Amino acid sequence: MPISEISKEAVESAYQRLTGEAESGGYHLNPDVAFTKDLIRGLLANEARYGYWACPCRLASGTKDDDLDIICPCDYRDPDLTEHGSCYCALYVSGPISRGEREAQAIPERRPPASERKKMKAKGSQGHFEGGETSLPYPVWRCRVCGYLCAREEPPEQCPICKAKKERFERFM
Ligand code: SF4
């Protein structure tokens, strides 16, 4: 679906939902509402195009399995927030930026190149943690987006902290 066909109502509804989820999870959307809604329009267009919220600032492959790390919120959001005060697109920003005490700036791309991602995938890791054998009664699952850990048979349907979906969890131990 072309980006121009995304309705204002759909953007507004997603904006309200994301704002609520971000604030309840300790995150902040960019206070420039027009800019933020443009990014959300891009996310909705990508959902219509690919079936998932591929990052609006990156080139998606169209194969979900290869794009898991850039489904919004991407695996790189939190380290970028910590290091630079915003995610790569500046949809999510730090407290000082959200309060207007600092301005968001262009930041370097943290996503590894495709060749490196392929090697990581072959090793069974997206590059954050290597799994290991354990004698714990339940496997431990880690949310690759925010680092939330839980011990249970299966990862939760949705991360209770950052709202990332089940597929974004990796087996940690
Ligand atoms: S959190 Fe990641 S995927 Fe979402 S808009 Fe920011 S950079 Fe793009």
mmCIF file with all atom_site columns, C-alpha atoms and ligand atoms in Angstrom:
data_model
loop_
_atom_site.group_PDB
_atom_site.id
_atom_site.type_symbol
_atom_site.label_atom_id
_atom_site.label_alt_id
_atom_site.label_comp_id
_atom_site.label_asym_id
_atom_site.label_entity_id
_atom_site.label_seq_id
_atom_site.pdbx_PDB_ins_code
_atom_site.Cartn_x
_atom_site.Cartn_y
_atom_site.Cartn_z
_atom_site.occupancy
_atom_site.B_iso_or_equiv
_atom_site.pdbx_formal_charge
_atom_site.auth_seq_id
_atom_site.auth_comp_id
_atom_site.auth_asym_id
_atom_site.auth_atom_id
_atom_site.pdbx_PDB_model_num
ATOM   1   C  CA  . MET A 1 1   ? 0.000  0.000   0.000  1.00 0.00 ? 1   MET A CA  1
ATOM   2   C  CA  . PRO A 1 2   ? 1.449  3.432   -0.893 1.00 0.00 ? 2   PRO A CA  1
ATOM   3   C  CA  . ILE A 1 3   ? 2.232  5.564   2.140  1.00 0.00 ? 3   ILE A CA  1
ATOM   4   C  CA  . SER A 1 4   ? -0.252 8.208   0.920  1.00 0.00 ? 4   SER A CA  1
ATOM   5   C  CA  . GLU A 1 5   ? -3.111 5.742   1.370  1.00 0.00 ? 5   GLU A CA  1
ATOM   6   C  CA  . ILE A 1 6   ? -2.557 5.287   5.098  1.00 0.00 ? 6   ILE A CA  1
ATOM   7   C  CA  . SER A 1 7   ? -5.485 7.037   6.761  1.00 0.00 ? 7   SER A CA  1
ATOM   8   C  CA  . LYS A 1 8   ? -5.106 9.794   9.345  1.00 0.00 ? 8   LYS A CA  1
ATOM   9   C  CA  . GLU A 1 9   ? -7.298 7.766   11.706 1.00 0.00 ? 9   GLU A CA  1
ATOM   10  C  CA  . ALA A 1 10  ? -5.011 4.725   11.466 1.00 0.00 ? 10  ALA A CA  1
ATOM   11  C  CA  . VAL A 1 11  ? -1.970 6.906   12.184 1.00 0.00 ? 11  VAL A CA  1
ATOM   12  C  CA  . GLU A 1 12  ? -3.692 8.635   15.104 1.00 0.00 ? 12  GLU A CA  1
ATOM   13  C  CA  . SER A 1 13  ? -4.806 5.348   16.604 1.00 0.00 ? 13  SER A CA  1
ATOM   14  C  CA  . ALA A 1 14  ? -1.288 3.853   16.342 1.00 0.00 ? 14  ALA A CA  1
ATOM   15  C  CA  . TYR A 1 15  ? 0.193  7.074   17.728 1.00 0.00 ? 15  TYR A CA  1
ATOM   16  C  CA  . GLN A 1 16  ? -2.071 6.954   20.790 1.00 0.00 ? 16  GLN A CA  1
ATOM   17  C  CA  . ARG A 1 17  ? -1.325 3.279   21.400 1.00 0.00 ? 17  ARG A CA  1
ATOM   18  C  CA  . LEU A 1 18  ? 2.430  3.686   21.001 1.00 0.00 ? 18  LEU A CA  1
ATOM   19  C  CA  . THR A 1 19  ? 2.473  6.747   23.253 1.00 0.00 ? 19  THR A CA  1
ATOM   20  C  CA  . GLY A 1 20  ? 0.663  4.849   26.000 1.00 0.00 ? 20  GLY A CA  1
ATOM   21  C  CA  . GLU A 1 21  ? 2.893  1.789   25.654 1.00 0.00 ? 21  GLU A CA  1
ATOM   22  C  CA  . ALA A 1 22  ? 6.064  3.865   25.555 1.00 0.00 ? 22  ALA A CA  1
ATOM   23  C  CA  . GLU A 1 23  ? 5.258  5.946   28.623 1.00 0.00 ? 23  GLU A CA  1
ATOM   24  C  CA  . SER A 1 24  ? 4.075  2.953   30.651 1.00 0.00 ? 24  SER A CA  1
ATOM   25  C  CA  . GLY A 1 25  ? 7.304  1.134   29.788 1.00 0.00 ? 25  GLY A CA  1
ATOM   26  C  CA  . GLY A 1 26  ? 9.648  4.022   30.598 1.00 0.00 ? 26  GLY A CA  1
ATOM   27  C  CA  . TYR A 1 27  ? 10.186 5.107   26.979 1.00 0.00 ? 27  TYR A CA  1
ATOM   28  C  CA  . HIS A 1 28  ? 9.318  8.335   25.161 1.00 0.00 ? 28  HIS A CA  1
ATOM   29  C  CA  . LEU A 1 29  ? 8.205  9.071   21.625 1.00 0.00 ? 29  LEU A CA  1
ATOM   30  C  CA  . ASN A 1 30  ? 9.748  12.012  19.820 1.00 0.00 ? 30  ASN A CA  1
ATOM   31  C  CA  . PRO A 1 31  ? 7.903  15.154  21.003 1.00 0.00 ? 31  PRO A CA  1
ATOM   32  C  CA  . ASP A 1 32  ? 7.771  16.448  17.405 1.00 0.00 ? 32  ASP A CA  1
ATOM   33  C  CA  . VAL A 1 33  ? 4.306  15.034  16.791 1.00 0.00 ? 33  VAL A CA  1
ATOM   34  C  CA  . ALA A 1 34  ? 4.225  15.626  13.017 1.00 0.00 ? 34  ALA A CA  1
ATOM   35  C  CA  . PHE A 1 35  ? 7.606  13.923  12.594 1.00 0.00 ? 35  PHE A CA  1
ATOM   36  C  CA  . THR A 1 36  ? 6.557  11.045  14.829 1.00 0.00 ? 36  THR A CA  1
ATOM   37  C  CA  . LYS A 1 37  ? 3.318  10.525  12.939 1.00 0.00 ? 37  LYS A CA  1
ATOM   38  C  CA  . ASP A 1 38  ? 5.232  10.455  9.639  1.00 0.00 ? 38  ASP A CA  1
ATOM   39  C  CA  . LEU A 1 39  ? 7.371  7.631   11.006 1.00 0.00 ? 39  LEU A CA  1
ATOM   40  C  CA  . ILE A 1 40  ? 4.262  5.814   12.206 1.00 0.00 ? 40  ILE A CA  1
ATOM   41  C  CA  . ARG A 1 41  ? 2.743  6.249   8.733  1.00 0.00 ? 41  ARG A CA  1
ATOM   42  C  CA  . GLY A 1 42  ? 5.879  4.564   7.361  1.00 0.00 ? 42  GLY A CA  1
ATOM   43  C  CA  . LEU A 1 43  ? 5.508  1.718   9.847  1.00 0.00 ? 43  LEU A CA  1
ATOM   44  C  CA  . LEU A 1 44  ? 1.878  1.200   8.844  1.00 0.00 ? 44  LEU A CA  1
ATOM   45  C  CA  . ALA A 1 45  ? 2.830  1.261   5.153  1.00 0.00 ? 45  ALA A CA  1
ATOM   46  C  CA  . ASN A 1 46  ? 5.476  -1.387  5.843  1.00 0.00 ? 46  ASN A CA  1
ATOM   47  C  CA  . GLU A 1 47  ? 2.928  -3.462  7.717  1.00 0.00 ? 47  GLU A CA  1
ATOM   48  C  CA  . ALA A 1 48  ? 0.645  -3.338  4.666  1.00 0.00 ? 48  ALA A CA  1
ATOM   49  C  CA  . ARG A 1 49  ? 3.585  -4.119  2.363  1.00 0.00 ? 49  ARG A CA  1
ATOM   50  C  CA  . TYR A 1 50  ? 5.370  -6.832  4.332  1.00 0.00 ? 50  TYR A CA  1
ATOM   51  C  CA  . GLY A 1 51  ? 2.975  -7.863  7.077  1.00 0.00 ? 51  GLY A CA  1
ATOM   52  C  CA  . TYR A 1 52  ? 5.144  -6.517  9.896  1.00 0.00 ? 52  TYR A CA  1
ATOM   53  C  CA  . TRP A 1 53  ? 6.421  -3.191  11.252 1.00 0.00 ? 53  TRP A CA  1
ATOM   54  C  CA  . ALA A 1 54  ? 9.744  -3.021  9.444  1.00 0.00 ? 54  ALA A CA  1
ATOM   55  C  CA  . CYS A 1 55  ? 11.784 0.007   10.490 1.00 0.00 ? 55  CYS A CA  1
ATOM   56  C  CA  . PRO A 1 56  ? 10.764 2.978   8.315  1.00 0.00 ? 56  PRO A CA  1
ATOM   57  C  CA  . CYS A 1 57  ? 14.388 4.197   8.064  1.00 0.00 ? 57  CYS A CA  1
ATOM   58  C  CA  . ARG A 1 58  ? 15.951 0.986   6.816  1.00 0.00 ? 58  ARG A CA  1
ATOM   59  C  CA  . LEU A 1 59  ? 15.629 -1.153  3.735  1.00 0.00 ? 59  LEU A CA  1
ATOM   60  C  CA  . ALA A 1 60  ? 13.686 -4.289  4.654  1.00 0.00 ? 60  ALA A CA  1
ATOM   61  C  CA  . SER A 1 61  ? 14.292 -7.528  2.789  1.00 0.00 ? 61  SER A CA  1
ATOM   62  C  CA  . GLY A 1 62  ? 10.621 -8.476  2.866  1.00 0.00 ? 62  GLY A CA  1
ATOM   63  C  CA  . THR A 1 63  ? 11.509 -11.801 4.517  1.00 0.00 ? 63  THR A CA  1
ATOM   64  C  CA  . LYS A 1 64  ? 10.363 -11.601 8.094  1.00 0.00 ? 64  LYS A CA  1
ATOM   65  C  CA  . ASP A 1 65  ? 12.977 -13.977 9.431  1.00 0.00 ? 65  ASP A CA  1
ATOM   66  C  CA  . ASP A 1 66  ? 15.751 -11.811 7.994  1.00 0.00 ? 66  ASP A CA  1
ATOM   67  C  CA  . ASP A 1 67  ? 14.136 -8.608  9.224  1.00 0.00 ? 67  ASP A CA  1
ATOM   68  C  CA  . LEU A 1 68  ? 13.314 -9.676  12.794 1.00 0.00 ? 68  LEU A CA  1
ATOM   69  C  CA  . ASP A 1 69  ? 16.014 -7.428  14.215 1.00 0.00 ? 69  ASP A CA  1
ATOM   70  C  CA  . ILE A 1 70  ? 14.524 -4.344  12.545 1.00 0.00 ? 70  ILE A CA  1
ATOM   71  C  CA  . ILE A 1 71  ? 10.886 -4.907  13.413 1.00 0.00 ? 71  ILE A CA  1
ATOM   72  C  CA  . CYS A 1 72  ? 9.938  -1.868  15.470 1.00 0.00 ? 72  CYS A CA  1
ATOM   73  C  CA  . PRO A 1 73  ? 10.973 -1.565  18.241 1.00 0.00 ? 73  PRO A CA  1
ATOM   74  C  CA  . CYS A 1 74  ? 14.212 -2.930  16.780 1.00 0.00 ? 74  CYS A CA  1
ATOM   75  C  CA  . ASP A 1 75  ? 16.991 -4.791  18.600 1.00 0.00 ? 75  ASP A CA  1
ATOM   76  C  CA  . TYR A 1 76  ? 19.110 -1.643  18.408 1.00 0.00 ? 76  TYR A CA  1
ATOM   77  C  CA  . ARG A 1 77  ? 16.722 0.837   20.018 1.00 0.00 ? 77  ARG A CA  1
ATOM   78  C  CA  . ASP A 1 78  ? 17.856 0.493   23.622 1.00 0.00 ? 78  ASP A CA  1
ATOM   79  C  CA  . PRO A 1 79  ? 21.630 0.626   23.042 1.00 0.00 ? 79  PRO A CA  1
ATOM   80  C  CA  . ASP A 1 80  ? 21.086 3.624   20.746 1.00 0.00 ? 80  ASP A CA  1
ATOM   81  C  CA  . LEU A 1 81  ? 18.925 5.341   23.370 1.00 0.00 ? 81  LEU A CA  1
ATOM   82  C  CA  . THR A 1 82  ? 21.635 4.763   25.955 1.00 0.00 ? 82  THR A CA  1
ATOM   83  C  CA  . GLU A 1 83  ? 24.499 5.884   23.760 1.00 0.00 ? 83  GLU A CA  1
ATOM   84  C  CA  . HIS A 1 84  ? 22.922 8.573   21.579 1.00 0.00 ? 84  HIS A CA  1
ATOM   85  C  CA  . GLY A 1 85  ? 19.630 9.532   23.226 1.00 0.00 ? 85  GLY A CA  1
ATOM   86  C  CA  . SER A 1 86  ? 17.473 8.316   20.360 1.00 0.00 ? 86  SER A CA  1
ATOM   87  C  CA  . CYS A 1 87  ? 16.842 5.315   18.157 1.00 0.00 ? 87  CYS A CA  1
ATOM   88  C  CA  . TYR A 1 88  ? 18.149 5.345   14.592 1.00 0.00 ? 88  TYR A CA  1
ATOM   89  C  CA  . CYS A 1 89  ? 14.912 6.912   13.244 1.00 0.00 ? 89  CYS A CA  1
ATOM   90  C  CA  . ALA A 1 90  ? 14.447 9.153   16.320 1.00 0.00 ? 90  ALA A CA  1
ATOM   91  C  CA  . LEU A 1 91  ? 10.982 7.734   16.905 1.00 0.00 ? 91  LEU A CA  1
ATOM   92  C  CA  . TYR A 1 92  ? 12.063 6.887   20.466 1.00 0.00 ? 92  TYR A CA  1
ATOM   93  C  CA  . VAL A 1 93  ? 14.061 9.460   22.382 1.00 0.00 ? 93  VAL A CA  1
ATOM   94  C  CA  . SER A 1 94  ? 15.583 9.897   25.828 1.00 0.00 ? 94  SER A CA  1
ATOM   95  C  CA  . GLY A 1 95  ? 13.939 11.835  28.661 1.00 0.00 ? 95  GLY A CA  1
ATOM   96  C  CA  . PRO A 1 96  ? 16.055 14.999  28.091 1.00 0.00 ? 96  PRO A CA  1
ATOM   97  C  CA  . ILE A 1 97  ? 15.161 15.037  24.384 1.00 0.00 ? 97  ILE A CA  1
ATOM   98  C  CA  . SER A 1 98  ? 11.484 14.375  25.076 1.00 0.00 ? 98  SER A CA  1
ATOM   99  C  CA  . ARG A 1 99  ? 11.480 17.329  27.509 1.00 0.00 ? 99  ARG A CA  1
ATOM   100 C  CA  . GLY A 1 100 ? 13.150 19.595  24.954 1.00 0.00 ? 100 GLY A CA  1
ATOM   101 C  CA  . GLU A 1 101 ? 16.387 19.901  26.969 1.00 0.00 ? 101 GLU A CA  1
ATOM   102 C  CA  . ARG A 1 102 ? 18.387 18.377  24.132 1.00 0.00 ? 102 ARG A CA  1
ATOM   103 C  CA  . GLU A 1 103 ? 17.851 17.926  20.413 1.00 0.00 ? 103 GLU A CA  1
ATOM   104 C  CA  . ALA A 1 104 ? 17.846 14.581  18.640 1.00 0.00 ? 104 ALA A CA  1
ATOM   105 C  CA  . GLN A 1 105 ? 20.700 14.222  16.165 1.00 0.00 ? 105 GLN A CA  1
ATOM   106 C  CA  . ALA A 1 106 ? 21.549 11.844  13.343 1.00 0.00 ? 106 ALA A CA  1
ATOM   107 C  CA  . ILE A 1 107 ? 23.223 8.747   14.752 1.00 0.00 ? 107 ILE A CA  1
ATOM   108 C  CA  . PRO A 1 108 ? 25.321 5.985   13.158 1.00 0.00 ? 108 PRO A CA  1
ATOM   109 C  CA  . GLU A 1 109 ? 23.740 2.725   12.019 1.00 0.00 ? 109 GLU A CA  1
ATOM   110 C  CA  . ARG A 1 110 ? 24.282 0.010   14.626 1.00 0.00 ? 110 ARG A CA  1
ATOM   111 C  CA  . ARG A 1 111 ? 22.796 -2.844  12.615 1.00 0.00 ? 111 ARG A CA  1
ATOM   112 C  CA  . PRO A 1 112 ? 25.600 -5.134  11.431 1.00 0.00 ? 112 PRO A CA  1
ATOM   113 C  CA  . PRO A 1 113 ? 26.002 -5.580  7.673  1.00 0.00 ? 113 PRO A CA  1
ATOM   114 C  CA  . ALA A 1 114 ? 24.090 -8.456  6.036  1.00 0.00 ? 114 ALA A CA  1
ATOM   115 C  CA  . SER A 1 115 ? 27.175 -10.699 5.793  1.00 0.00 ? 115 SER A CA  1
ATOM   116 C  CA  . GLU A 1 116 ? 27.799 -10.379 9.539  1.00 0.00 ? 116 GLU A CA  1
ATOM   117 C  CA  . ARG A 1 117 ? 24.137 -10.961 10.389 1.00 0.00 ? 117 ARG A CA  1
ATOM   118 C  CA  . LYS A 1 118 ? 24.220 -14.124 8.320  1.00 0.00 ? 118 LYS A CA  1
ATOM   119 C  CA  . LYS A 1 119 ? 27.192 -15.440 10.295 1.00 0.00 ? 119 LYS A CA  1
ATOM   120 C  CA  . MET A 1 120 ? 25.484 -14.567 13.602 1.00 0.00 ? 120 MET A CA  1
ATOM   121 C  CA  . LYS A 1 121 ? 22.338 -16.319 12.504 1.00 0.00 ? 121 LYS A CA  1
ATOM   122 C  CA  . ALA A 1 122 ? 24.302 -19.425 11.559 1.00 0.00 ? 122 ALA A CA  1
ATOM   123 C  CA  . LYS A 1 123 ? 25.774 -19.391 15.067 1.00 0.00 ? 123 LYS A CA  1
ATOM   124 C  CA  . GLY A 1 124 ? 22.258 -19.103 16.527 1.00 0.00 ? 124 GLY A CA  1
ATOM   125 C  CA  . SER A 1 125 ? 22.668 -15.618 17.917 1.00 0.00 ? 125 SER A CA  1
ATOM   126 C  CA  . GLN A 1 126 ? 21.822 -12.096 16.801 1.00 0.00 ? 126 GLN A CA  1
ATOM   127 C  CA  . GLY A 1 127 ? 25.060 -11.014 18.419 1.00 0.00 ? 127 GLY A CA  1
ATOM   128 C  CA  . HIS A 1 128 ? 23.922 -10.141 21.903 1.00 0.00 ? 128 HIS A CA  1
ATOM   129 C  CA  . PHE A 1 129 ? 24.183 -13.403 23.751 1.00 0.00 ? 129 PHE A CA  1
ATOM   130 C  CA  . GLU A 1 130 ? 25.272 -16.930 23.071 1.00 0.00 ? 130 GLU A CA  1
ATOM   131 C  CA  . GLY A 1 131 ? 22.960 -19.586 24.476 1.00 0.00 ? 131 GLY A CA  1
ATOM   132 C  CA  . GLY A 1 132 ? 24.282 -22.291 26.796 1.00 0.00 ? 132 GLY A CA  1
ATOM   133 C  CA  . GLU A 1 133 ? 23.306 -25.539 28.406 1.00 0.00 ? 133 GLU A CA  1
ATOM   134 C  CA  . THR A 1 134 ? 21.737 -25.324 31.848 1.00 0.00 ? 134 THR A CA  1
ATOM   135 C  CA  . SER A 1 135 ? 20.227 -27.536 34.494 1.00 0.00 ? 135 SER A CA  1
ATOM   136 C  CA  . LEU A 1 136 ? 17.501 -25.015 35.450 1.00 0.00 ? 136 LEU A CA  1
ATOM   137 C  CA  . PRO A 1 137 ? 13.979 -26.473 35.551 1.00 0.00 ? 137 PRO A CA  1
ATOM   138 C  CA  . TYR A 1 138 ? 12.778 -24.012 32.885 1.00 0.00 ? 138 TYR A CA  1
ATOM   139 C  CA  . PRO A 1 139 ? 14.508 -22.410 29.948 1.00 0.00 ? 139 PRO A CA  1
ATOM   140 C  CA  . VAL A 1 140 ? 15.299 -18.718 30.338 1.00 0.00 ? 140 VAL A CA  1
ATOM   141 C  CA  . TRP A 1 141 ? 14.100 -16.426 27.557 1.00 0.00 ? 141 TRP A CA  1
ATOM   142 C  CA  . ARG A 1 142 ? 15.513 -13.019 26.805 1.00 0.00 ? 142 ARG A CA  1
ATOM   143 C  CA  . CYS A 1 143 ? 13.729 -10.237 24.950 1.00 0.00 ? 143 CYS A CA  1
ATOM   144 C  CA  . ARG A 1 144 ? 16.202 -9.120  22.302 1.00 0.00 ? 144 ARG A CA  1
ATOM   145 C  CA  . VAL A 1 145 ? 14.673 -5.648  22.282 1.00 0.00 ? 145 VAL A CA  1
ATOM   146 C  CA  . CYS A 1 146 ? 14.875 -4.618  25.939 1.00 0.00 ? 146 CYS A CA  1
ATOM   147 C  CA  . GLY A 1 147 ? 16.701 -7.466  27.695 1.00 0.00 ? 147 GLY A CA  1
ATOM   148 C  CA  . TYR A 1 148 ? 13.751 -8.614  29.828 1.00 0.00 ? 148 TYR A CA  1
ATOM   149 C  CA  . LEU A 1 149 ? 14.374 -12.155 31.128 1.00 0.00 ? 149 LEU A CA  1
ATOM   150 C  CA  . CYS A 1 150 ? 11.835 -14.789 32.129 1.00 0.00 ? 150 CYS A CA  1
ATOM   151 C  CA  . ALA A 1 151 ? 12.042 -18.491 33.038 1.00 0.00 ? 151 ALA A CA  1
ATOM   152 C  CA  . ARG A 1 152 ? 9.202  -20.539 31.550 1.00 0.00 ? 152 ARG A CA  1
ATOM   153 C  CA  . GLU A 1 153 ? 8.542  -23.215 28.954 1.00 0.00 ? 153 GLU A CA  1
ATOM   154 C  CA  . GLU A 1 154 ? 7.823  -20.710 26.192 1.00 0.00 ? 154 GLU A CA  1
ATOM   155 C  CA  . PRO A 1 155 ? 8.453  -16.979 25.827 1.00 0.00 ? 155 PRO A CA  1
ATOM   156 C  CA  . PRO A 1 156 ? 5.431  -14.752 26.575 1.00 0.00 ? 156 PRO A CA  1
ATOM   157 C  CA  . GLU A 1 157 ? 3.168  -13.681 23.704 1.00 0.00 ? 157 GLU A CA  1
ATOM   158 C  CA  . GLN A 1 158 ? 4.323  -10.126 24.272 1.00 0.00 ? 158 GLN A CA  1
ATOM   159 C  CA  . CYS A 1 159 ? 7.155  -8.638  26.298 1.00 0.00 ? 159 CYS A CA  1
ATOM   160 C  CA  . PRO A 1 160 ? 5.565  -7.024  29.375 1.00 0.00 ? 160 PRO A CA  1
ATOM   161 C  CA  . ILE A 1 161 ? 8.178  -4.265  29.323 1.00 0.00 ? 161 ILE A CA  1
ATOM   162 C  CA  . CYS A 1 162 ? 8.643  -3.154  25.726 1.00 0.00 ? 162 CYS A CA  1
ATOM   163 C  CA  . LYS A 1 163 ? 5.662  -4.952  24.078 1.00 0.00 ? 163 LYS A CA  1
ATOM   164 C  CA  . ALA A 1 164 ? 7.837  -6.769  21.523 1.00 0.00 ? 164 ALA A CA  1
ATOM   165 C  CA  . LYS A 1 165 ? 6.183  -9.940  20.250 1.00 0.00 ? 165 LYS A CA  1
ATOM   166 C  CA  . LYS A 1 166 ? 7.064  -13.530 21.166 1.00 0.00 ? 166 LYS A CA  1
ATOM   167 C  CA  . GLU A 1 167 ? 9.235  -14.013 18.080 1.00 0.00 ? 167 GLU A CA  1
ATOM   168 C  CA  . ARG A 1 168 ? 11.674 -11.391 19.372 1.00 0.00 ? 168 ARG A CA  1
ATOM   169 C  CA  . PHE A 1 169 ? 12.711 -13.591 22.325 1.00 0.00 ? 169 PHE A CA  1
ATOM   170 C  CA  . GLU A 1 170 ? 15.803 -15.752 22.202 1.00 0.00 ? 170 GLU A CA  1
ATOM   171 C  CA  . ARG A 1 171 ? 16.709 -18.667 24.428 1.00 0.00 ? 171 ARG A CA  1
ATOM   172 C  CA  . PHE A 1 172 ? 19.169 -17.225 26.910 1.00 0.00 ? 172 PHE A CA  1
ATOM   173 C  CA  . MET A 1 173 ? 20.009 -20.264 29.092 1.00 0.00 ? 173 MET A CA  1
HETATM 174 S  S1  . SF4 B 2 .   ? 12.927 1.686   17.295 1.00 0.00 ? 1   SF4 B S1  1
HETATM 175 FE FE1 . SF4 B 2 .   ? 14.220 0.891   15.657 1.00 0.00 ? 1   SF4 B FE1 1
HETATM 176 S  S2  . SF4 B 2 .   ? 12.748 0.121   14.165 1.00 0.00 ? 1   SF4 B S2  1
HETATM 177 FE FE2 . SF4 B 2 .   ? 11.613 1.521   15.485 1.00 0.00 ? 1   SF4 B FE2 1
HETATM 178 S  S3  . SF4 B 2 .   ? 11.692 3.478   14.454 1.00 0.00 ? 1   SF4 B S3  1
HETATM 179 FE FE3 . SF4 B 2 .   ? 13.406 3.385   15.916 1.00 0.00 ? 1   SF4 B FE3 1
HETATM 180 S  S4  . SF4 B 2 .   ? 15.167 2.670   14.705 1.00 0.00 ? 1   SF4 B S4  1
HETATM 181 FE FE4 . SF4 B 2 .   ? 13.316 2.199   13.525 1.00 0.00 ? 1   SF4 B FE4 1
#
